[in-house]
């Protein structure tokens, strides 16, 4: 038993019985600030499932980062002129919303933290990331990430390079431009392997899962140089394109 | 307490809570409440300042918090020791029931006490962290207002983060 109990402790004990507060009494700004301290994956996503209000706040654009090339005023918080800048500023689990219209350059952008990159257009065609000649890939993933509603176009090399983590690609378009060397380009290249290092660092397996994604051009939709293998492939043929669903994972 | 502060007469301010209780606080405490800073500096704080959004229970706690911070910062100890002390105090101070935390969070936001606001938000976030959705709902008494269809849709939308 403490000899001298601080005054606030007595006050707190006294208040415990008289205060019956509810988190829904506190205003949106406070609640959003609380959510901003949560890791987006999985905790902030968890809060989104609690109720409608929490979902709205947890997914509020203020908690997102935006990439907008046309931005003039760089002082606006959370808006970045390039994908690189947004990726380096993002905290693990953040969602980066990439503005529709125009073309975003993406060359060898390494992503080492869990992020979600989403195109803000209505269709994946509205937001295009171009990897120019001379780069290995547009985006390189070393962590669990999600891409959605984006077009990634590679002039040479690959659109997405997967090194480790769980990569989810949903509703995207991956294009490899046709050129004399297009036998060298692939939409997705994965080098992940179940080496000792990666299994110690991560207890969940590396994998790539692709859904509703149009893949055009290139030698192969996916090239695996690690130990992962292609599984559960579904393809829908439309007149103009092929839409893929597949997983690349450990056997 | 150093002798110089004893010589000069201490300024005190009166704060009135929502339920009409009046608290007497020193200037060092009052200036931490950013919301009334201008009133104090403009000398408009007479006879008392009404704080309409804070109940007396919570205001008492907030004042204790500010008092401790003011005393520690002006106590003459070295910065590192003061920092340590504040850290232990903050940890202890946050060791209260979540209803009080919520009230403190609202109050700190209203009174514009940055350090307390950050502290309570971080603490509340740590309570949400690593808990299941059902536990969070129970703890904060939040009703699940998703319909079955909606919940399914939301779950599907976020499934990638949980795999």
PDB file of C-alpha atoms in Angstrom, chain A residues 1-232:
ATOM      1  CA  UNK A   1       0.000   0.000   0.000  1.00  0.00           C
ATOM      2  CA  UNK A   2       1.345   3.357  -0.961  1.00  0.00           C
ATOM      3  CA  UNK A   3       1.870   5.815   1.834  1.00  0.00           C
ATOM      4  CA  UNK A   4       1.181   8.870  -0.224  1.00  0.00           C
ATOM      5  CA  UNK A   5      -1.358   8.477  -2.948  1.00  0.00           C
ATOM      6  CA  UNK A   6      -1.332  11.321  -5.462  1.00  0.00           C
ATOM      7  CA  UNK A   7      -4.373  13.500  -5.443  1.00  0.00           C
ATOM      8  CA  UNK A   8      -5.324  12.707  -9.016  1.00  0.00           C
ATOM      9  CA  UNK A   9      -5.586   9.030  -8.195  1.00  0.00           C
ATOM     10  CA  UNK A  10      -8.246   9.695  -5.639  1.00  0.00           C
ATOM     11  CA  UNK A  11      -9.995  11.959  -8.101  1.00  0.00           C
ATOM     12  CA  UNK A  12      -9.836   9.310 -10.776  1.00  0.00           C
ATOM     13  CA  UNK A  13     -11.215   6.668  -8.463  1.00  0.00           C
ATOM     14  CA  UNK A  14     -14.013   8.924  -7.477  1.00  0.00           C
ATOM     15  CA  UNK A  15     -14.838   9.757 -11.084  1.00  0.00           C
ATOM     16  CA  UNK A  16     -14.832   6.148 -12.188  1.00  0.00           C
ATOM     17  CA  UNK A  17     -18.227   5.637 -10.675  1.00  0.00           C
ATOM     18  CA  UNK A  18     -19.777   8.875 -11.746  1.00  0.00           C
ATOM     19  CA  UNK A  19     -18.642   9.077 -15.351  1.00  0.00           C
ATOM     20  CA  UNK A  20     -20.328   6.989 -17.924  1.00  0.00           C
ATOM     21  CA  UNK A  21     -18.857   8.056 -21.181  1.00  0.00           C
ATOM     22  CA  UNK A  22     -19.158   6.537 -24.578  1.00  0.00           C
ATOM     23  CA  UNK A  23     -16.607   6.765 -27.325  1.00  0.00           C
ATOM     24  CA  UNK A  24     -19.365   7.925 -29.620  1.00  0.00           C
ATOM     25  CA  UNK A  25     -19.729  11.092 -27.539  1.00  0.00           C
ATOM     26  CA  UNK A  26     -16.307  12.253 -28.499  1.00  0.00           C
ATOM     27  CA  UNK A  27     -16.059  14.204 -31.673  1.00  0.00           C
ATOM     28  CA  UNK A  28     -14.843  13.040 -35.053  1.00  0.00           C
ATOM     29  CA  UNK A  29     -11.580  14.945 -34.880  1.00  0.00           C
ATOM     30  CA  UNK A  30     -10.559  13.259 -31.625  1.00  0.00           C
ATOM     31  CA  UNK A  31     -11.540   9.842 -32.821  1.00  0.00           C
ATOM     32  CA  UNK A  32      -9.677  10.290 -36.056  1.00  0.00           C
ATOM     33  CA  UNK A  33      -6.629  11.424 -34.151  1.00  0.00           C
ATOM     34  CA  UNK A  34      -6.832   8.278 -32.058  1.00  0.00           C
ATOM     35  CA  UNK A  35      -7.054   6.178 -35.217  1.00  0.00           C
ATOM     36  CA  UNK A  36      -4.066   7.943 -36.681  1.00  0.00           C
ATOM     37  CA  UNK A  37      -1.914   6.355 -33.964  1.00  0.00           C
ATOM     38  CA  UNK A  38      -2.946   2.880 -35.051  1.00  0.00           C
ATOM     39  CA  UNK A  39      -0.971   0.843 -37.491  1.00  0.00           C
ATOM     40  CA  UNK A  40      -3.105   0.787 -40.601  1.00  0.00           C
ATOM     41  CA  UNK A  41      -2.634  -2.963 -40.937  1.00  0.00           C
ATOM     42  CA  UNK A  42      -4.262  -4.621 -39.172  1.00  0.00           C
ATOM     43  CA  UNK A  43      -5.465  -2.301 -36.416  1.00  0.00           C
ATOM     44  CA  UNK A  44      -6.893   0.578 -38.401  1.00  0.00           C
ATOM     45  CA  UNK A  45      -8.629  -1.804 -40.755  1.00  0.00           C
ATOM     46  CA  UNK A  46      -9.964  -3.567 -37.717  1.00  0.00           C
ATOM     47  CA  UNK A  47     -11.528  -0.370 -36.439  1.00  0.00           C
ATOM     48  CA  UNK A  48     -13.205   0.093 -39.804  1.00  0.00           C
ATOM     49  CA  UNK A  49     -15.184  -3.048 -39.094  1.00  0.00           C
ATOM     50  CA  UNK A  50     -16.539  -1.875 -35.754  1.00  0.00           C
ATOM     51  CA  UNK A  51     -19.411   0.276 -36.956  1.00  0.00           C
ATOM     52  CA  UNK A  52     -20.394   2.666 -39.727  1.00  0.00           C
ATOM     53  CA  UNK A  53     -19.048   5.793 -38.071  1.00  0.00           C
ATOM     54  CA  UNK A  54     -15.703   4.202 -37.314  1.00  0.00           C
ATOM     55  CA  UNK A  55     -15.503   2.905 -40.832  1.00  0.00           C
ATOM     56  CA  UNK A  56     -16.065   6.363 -42.239  1.00  0.00           C
ATOM     57  CA  UNK A  57     -13.427   7.873 -39.967  1.00  0.00           C
ATOM     58  CA  UNK A  58     -10.880   5.089 -40.290  1.00  0.00           C
ATOM     59  CA  UNK A  59     -11.081   5.368 -44.072  1.00  0.00           C
ATOM     60  CA  UNK A  60     -11.240   9.134 -44.111  1.00  0.00           C
ATOM     61  CA  UNK A  61      -9.059  10.799 -46.739  1.00  0.00           C
ATOM     62  CA  UNK A  62      -7.278  12.731 -44.020  1.00  0.00           C
ATOM     63  CA  UNK A  63      -5.683   9.521 -42.877  1.00  0.00           C
ATOM     64  CA  UNK A  64      -4.525   8.841 -46.409  1.00  0.00           C
ATOM     65  CA  UNK A  65      -1.712  10.168 -48.455  1.00  0.00           C
ATOM     66  CA  UNK A  66      -2.441  11.493 -51.885  1.00  0.00           C
ATOM     67  CA  UNK A  67      -0.242  11.764 -54.923  1.00  0.00           C
ATOM     68  CA  UNK A  68      -1.211  14.651 -57.111  1.00  0.00           C
ATOM     69  CA  UNK A  69       1.167  15.808 -59.812  1.00  0.00           C
ATOM     70  CA  UNK A  70      -0.745  18.952 -60.500  1.00  0.00           C
ATOM     71  CA  UNK A  71      -0.377  20.185 -56.973  1.00  0.00           C
ATOM     72  CA  UNK A  72       1.045  23.676 -56.698  1.00  0.00           C
ATOM     73  CA  UNK A  73       0.749  24.217 -53.021  1.00  0.00           C
ATOM     74  CA  UNK A  74       3.194  21.825 -51.405  1.00  0.00           C
ATOM     75  CA  UNK A  75       2.284  22.889 -47.917  1.00  0.00           C
ATOM     76  CA  UNK A  76      -0.966  20.937 -47.923  1.00  0.00           C
ATOM     77  CA  UNK A  77      -0.459  18.012 -45.570  1.00  0.00           C
ATOM     78  CA  UNK A  78      -0.720  14.537 -46.971  1.00  0.00           C
ATOM     79  CA  UNK A  79      -0.400  15.551 -50.615  1.00  0.00           C
ATOM     80  CA  UNK A  80       2.745  14.676 -52.507  1.00  0.00           C
ATOM     81  CA  UNK A  81       3.915  15.510 -56.005  1.00  0.00           C
ATOM     82  CA  UNK A  82       5.318  12.066 -56.744  1.00  0.00           C
ATOM     83  CA  UNK A  83       4.814   8.468 -55.768  1.00  0.00           C
ATOM     84  CA  UNK A  84       8.347   8.269 -54.397  1.00  0.00           C
ATOM     85  CA  UNK A  85       7.709  11.156 -52.052  1.00  0.00           C
ATOM     86  CA  UNK A  86       4.453   9.662 -50.822  1.00  0.00           C
ATOM     87  CA  UNK A  87       6.003   6.226 -50.328  1.00  0.00           C
ATOM     88  CA  UNK A  88       8.885   7.602 -48.327  1.00  0.00           C
ATOM     89  CA  UNK A  89       6.592   9.741 -46.197  1.00  0.00           C
ATOM     90  CA  UNK A  90       4.038   6.994 -45.604  1.00  0.00           C
ATOM     91  CA  UNK A  91       3.860   5.090 -42.379  1.00  0.00           C
ATOM     92  CA  UNK A  92       3.507   1.338 -42.488  1.00  0.00           C
ATOM     93  CA  UNK A  93      -0.032   0.478 -43.422  1.00  0.00           C
ATOM     94  CA  UNK A  94      -0.927   3.807 -44.941  1.00  0.00           C
ATOM     95  CA  UNK A  95      -3.062   4.024 -47.997  1.00  0.00           C
ATOM     96  CA  UNK A  96      -1.771   6.111 -50.862  1.00  0.00           C
ATOM     97  CA  UNK A  97      -4.362   7.429 -53.214  1.00  0.00           C
ATOM     98  CA  UNK A  98      -2.935   8.212 -56.642  1.00  0.00           C
ATOM     99  CA  UNK A  99      -4.763  10.918 -58.544  1.00  0.00           C
ATOM    100  CA  UNK A 100      -6.452  10.038 -61.783  1.00  0.00           C
ATOM    101  CA  UNK A 101      -5.507  11.606 -65.080  1.00  0.00           C
ATOM    102  CA  UNK A 102      -2.044  12.241 -66.355  1.00  0.00           C
ATOM    103  CA  UNK A 103       0.859   9.891 -66.134  1.00  0.00           C
ATOM    104  CA  UNK A 104       2.907   9.129 -63.091  1.00  0.00           C
ATOM    105  CA  UNK A 105       6.505   8.132 -63.549  1.00  0.00           C
ATOM    106  CA  UNK A 106       7.529   5.163 -61.474  1.00  0.00           C
ATOM    107  CA  UNK A 107      11.006   3.762 -61.840  1.00  0.00           C
ATOM    108  CA  UNK A 108      12.439   1.282 -59.402  1.00  0.00           C
ATOM    109  CA  UNK A 109      10.384   2.520 -56.491  1.00  0.00           C
ATOM    110  CA  UNK A 110      11.196   0.249 -53.596  1.00  0.00           C
ATOM    111  CA  UNK A 111       8.416  -0.333 -51.115  1.00  0.00           C
ATOM    112  CA  UNK A 112       9.631  -1.751 -47.854  1.00  0.00           C
ATOM    113  CA  UNK A 113       6.601  -1.168 -45.686  1.00  0.00           C
ATOM    114  CA  UNK A 114       3.056  -2.449 -45.888  1.00  0.00           C
ATOM    115  CA  UNK A 115       1.195   0.022 -48.062  1.00  0.00           C
ATOM    116  CA  UNK A 116      -1.897   0.130 -50.146  1.00  0.00           C
ATOM    117  CA  UNK A 117      -1.701   1.984 -53.455  1.00  0.00           C
ATOM    118  CA  UNK A 118      -5.014   2.844 -55.007  1.00  0.00           C
ATOM    119  CA  UNK A 119      -5.871   4.679 -58.186  1.00  0.00           C
ATOM    120  CA  UNK A 120      -8.497   7.315 -57.556  1.00  0.00           C
ATOM    121  CA  UNK A 121     -10.146   7.112 -60.972  1.00  0.00           C
ATOM    122  CA  UNK A 122     -13.306   5.237 -61.694  1.00  0.00           C
ATOM    123  CA  UNK A 123     -11.473   2.676 -63.784  1.00  0.00           C
ATOM    124  CA  UNK A 124      -7.915   1.403 -63.563  1.00  0.00           C
ATOM    125  CA  UNK A 125      -7.300   3.063 -66.953  1.00  0.00           C
ATOM    126  CA  UNK A 126      -7.677   6.463 -65.345  1.00  0.00           C
ATOM    127  CA  UNK A 127      -4.474   6.245 -63.343  1.00  0.00           C
ATOM    128  CA  UNK A 128      -1.339   5.206 -65.145  1.00  0.00           C
ATOM    129  CA  UNK A 129       2.102   4.522 -63.763  1.00  0.00           C
ATOM    130  CA  UNK A 130       4.814   4.345 -66.381  1.00  0.00           C
ATOM    131  CA  UNK A 131       8.134   2.706 -65.902  1.00  0.00           C
ATOM    132  CA  UNK A 132      10.494   4.153 -68.436  1.00  0.00           C
ATOM    133  CA  UNK A 133      13.169   2.328 -70.329  1.00  0.00           C
ATOM    134  CA  UNK A 134      16.278   1.569 -68.355  1.00  0.00           C
ATOM    135  CA  UNK A 135      14.542   0.695 -65.105  1.00  0.00           C
ATOM    136  CA  UNK A 136      14.065  -2.840 -63.889  1.00  0.00           C
ATOM    137  CA  UNK A 137      10.542  -2.315 -62.660  1.00  0.00           C
ATOM    138  CA  UNK A 138       7.976   0.318 -61.845  1.00  0.00           C
ATOM    139  CA  UNK A 139       7.466  -0.869 -58.296  1.00  0.00           C
ATOM    140  CA  UNK A 140       9.523  -3.252 -56.239  1.00  0.00           C
ATOM    141  CA  UNK A 141       7.856  -4.875 -53.242  1.00  0.00           C
ATOM    142  CA  UNK A 142       9.694  -6.048 -50.163  1.00  0.00           C
ATOM    143  CA  UNK A 143       6.671  -6.009 -47.921  1.00  0.00           C
ATOM    144  CA  UNK A 144       3.022  -6.895 -47.817  1.00  0.00           C
ATOM    145  CA  UNK A 145       1.240  -4.485 -50.118  1.00  0.00           C
ATOM    146  CA  UNK A 146      -1.862  -4.006 -52.106  1.00  0.00           C
ATOM    147  CA  UNK A 147      -2.350  -2.409 -55.489  1.00  0.00           C
ATOM    148  CA  UNK A 148      -5.805  -1.598 -56.697  1.00  0.00           C
ATOM    149  CA  UNK A 149      -7.431   0.246 -59.542  1.00  0.00           C
ATOM    150  CA  UNK A 150      -4.169   1.159 -61.270  1.00  0.00           C
ATOM    151  CA  UNK A 151      -2.563   0.758 -64.657  1.00  0.00           C
ATOM    152  CA  UNK A 152       1.124  -0.025 -64.603  1.00  0.00           C
ATOM    153  CA  UNK A 153       2.932   0.137 -67.923  1.00  0.00           C
ATOM    154  CA  UNK A 154       6.501  -0.946 -68.493  1.00  0.00           C
ATOM    155  CA  UNK A 155       8.389   0.034 -71.601  1.00  0.00           C
ATOM    156  CA  UNK A 156      10.992  -2.573 -70.919  1.00  0.00           C
ATOM    157  CA  UNK A 157      11.609  -4.691 -67.872  1.00  0.00           C
ATOM    158  CA  UNK A 158       8.721  -5.635 -65.653  1.00  0.00           C
ATOM    159  CA  UNK A 159       5.759  -3.827 -64.187  1.00  0.00           C
ATOM    160  CA  UNK A 160       5.985  -5.250 -60.707  1.00  0.00           C
ATOM    161  CA  UNK A 161       8.922  -6.881 -59.024  1.00  0.00           C
ATOM    162  CA  UNK A 162       8.023  -8.944 -56.003  1.00  0.00           C
ATOM    163  CA  UNK A 163      10.827  -9.736 -53.585  1.00  0.00           C
ATOM    164  CA  UNK A 164       9.016 -10.677 -50.421  1.00  0.00           C
ATOM    165  CA  UNK A 165       5.803 -10.191 -48.492  1.00  0.00           C
ATOM    166  CA  UNK A 166       2.260 -10.779 -49.587  1.00  0.00           C
ATOM    167  CA  UNK A 167       1.417  -8.789 -52.652  1.00  0.00           C
ATOM    168  CA  UNK A 168      -2.219  -8.364 -53.583  1.00  0.00           C
ATOM    169  CA  UNK A 169      -3.184  -6.987 -56.963  1.00  0.00           C
ATOM    170  CA  UNK A 170      -6.824  -6.286 -57.448  1.00  0.00           C
ATOM    171  CA  UNK A 171      -8.570  -4.736 -60.428  1.00  0.00           C
ATOM    172  CA  UNK A 172      -5.435  -3.472 -62.125  1.00  0.00           C
ATOM    173  CA  UNK A 173      -4.032  -3.383 -65.642  1.00  0.00           C
ATOM    174  CA  UNK A 174      -0.468  -4.491 -66.214  1.00  0.00           C
ATOM    175  CA  UNK A 175       0.945  -3.692 -69.613  1.00  0.00           C
ATOM    176  CA  UNK A 176       4.268  -4.489 -71.177  1.00  0.00           C
ATOM    177  CA  UNK A 177       4.786  -2.409 -74.270  1.00  0.00           C
ATOM    178  CA  UNK A 178       5.563  -4.306 -77.372  1.00  0.00           C
ATOM    179  CA  UNK A 179       9.049  -3.774 -78.704  1.00  0.00           C
ATOM    180  CA  UNK A 180      11.732  -5.926 -80.299  1.00  0.00           C
ATOM    181  CA  UNK A 181      12.937  -7.010 -76.898  1.00  0.00           C
ATOM    182  CA  UNK A 182       9.578  -7.757 -75.388  1.00  0.00           C
ATOM    183  CA  UNK A 183      10.562 -11.365 -74.791  1.00  0.00           C
ATOM    184  CA  UNK A 184      12.526  -9.935 -71.886  1.00  0.00           C
ATOM    185  CA  UNK A 185       9.657  -8.153 -70.247  1.00  0.00           C
ATOM    186  CA  UNK A 186       7.138  -9.619 -67.853  1.00  0.00           C
ATOM    187  CA  UNK A 187       4.155  -8.175 -66.089  1.00  0.00           C
ATOM    188  CA  UNK A 188       5.122  -9.603 -62.720  1.00  0.00           C
ATOM    189  CA  UNK A 189       8.454 -11.003 -61.651  1.00  0.00           C
ATOM    190  CA  UNK A 190       8.747 -12.667 -58.312  1.00  0.00           C
ATOM    191  CA  UNK A 191      12.062 -13.568 -56.769  1.00  0.00           C
ATOM    192  CA  UNK A 192      10.681 -14.563 -53.391  1.00  0.00           C
ATOM    193  CA  UNK A 193      11.967 -17.807 -52.034  1.00  0.00           C
ATOM    194  CA  UNK A 194      11.601 -19.585 -48.761  1.00  0.00           C
ATOM    195  CA  UNK A 195      15.140 -18.895 -47.691  1.00  0.00           C
ATOM    196  CA  UNK A 196      16.052 -18.974 -44.022  1.00  0.00           C
ATOM    197  CA  UNK A 197      16.260 -15.209 -43.775  1.00  0.00           C
ATOM    198  CA  UNK A 198      12.773 -14.497 -45.013  1.00  0.00           C
ATOM    199  CA  UNK A 199      11.132 -17.185 -42.924  1.00  0.00           C
ATOM    200  CA  UNK A 200      12.749 -15.826 -39.787  1.00  0.00           C
ATOM    201  CA  UNK A 201      11.719 -12.277 -40.519  1.00  0.00           C
ATOM    202  CA  UNK A 202       8.184 -13.090 -41.467  1.00  0.00           C
ATOM    203  CA  UNK A 203       6.022 -15.835 -40.184  1.00  0.00           C
ATOM    204  CA  UNK A 204       3.546 -15.490 -42.993  1.00  0.00           C
ATOM    205  CA  UNK A 205       4.437 -16.825 -46.381  1.00  0.00           C
ATOM    206  CA  UNK A 206       5.396 -14.710 -49.324  1.00  0.00           C
ATOM    207  CA  UNK A 207       2.869 -14.801 -52.092  1.00  0.00           C
ATOM    208  CA  UNK A 208       1.304 -12.839 -54.897  1.00  0.00           C
ATOM    209  CA  UNK A 209      -2.400 -12.953 -55.441  1.00  0.00           C
ATOM    210  CA  UNK A 210      -3.915 -11.407 -58.499  1.00  0.00           C
ATOM    211  CA  UNK A 211      -7.570 -10.837 -59.143  1.00  0.00           C
ATOM    212  CA  UNK A 212      -9.580  -9.119 -61.875  1.00  0.00           C
ATOM    213  CA  UNK A 213      -6.417  -7.935 -63.517  1.00  0.00           C
ATOM    214  CA  UNK A 214      -5.858  -7.367 -67.220  1.00  0.00           C
ATOM    215  CA  UNK A 215      -2.403  -8.371 -68.323  1.00  0.00           C
ATOM    216  CA  UNK A 216      -1.178  -7.329 -71.758  1.00  0.00           C
ATOM    217  CA  UNK A 217       2.036  -7.909 -73.652  1.00  0.00           C
ATOM    218  CA  UNK A 218       5.290  -9.272 -72.364  1.00  0.00           C
ATOM    219  CA  UNK A 219       6.688 -12.752 -72.573  1.00  0.00           C
ATOM    220  CA  UNK A 220       4.863 -14.078 -69.532  1.00  0.00           C
ATOM    221  CA  UNK A 221       2.277 -12.729 -67.183  1.00  0.00           C
ATOM    222  CA  UNK A 222       4.383 -13.874 -64.289  1.00  0.00           C
ATOM    223  CA  UNK A 223       7.960 -15.064 -64.053  1.00  0.00           C
ATOM    224  CA  UNK A 224       9.062 -16.795 -60.903  1.00  0.00           C
ATOM    225  CA  UNK A 225      12.727 -17.079 -60.181  1.00  0.00           C
ATOM    226  CA  UNK A 226      12.268 -18.035 -56.551  1.00  0.00           C
ATOM    227  CA  UNK A 227      10.520 -21.036 -55.083  1.00  0.00           C
ATOM    228  CA  UNK A 228       6.973 -19.846 -55.564  1.00  0.00           C
ATOM    229  CA  UNK A 229       4.756 -21.427 -58.148  1.00  0.00           C
ATOM    230  CA  UNK A 230       1.725 -20.400 -60.070  1.00  0.00           C
ATOM    231  CA  UNK A 231      -1.556 -21.786 -58.793  1.00  0.00           C
ATOM    232  CA  UNK A 232      -5.296 -21.528 -59.205  1.00  0.00           C
TER     233      UNK A 232
END
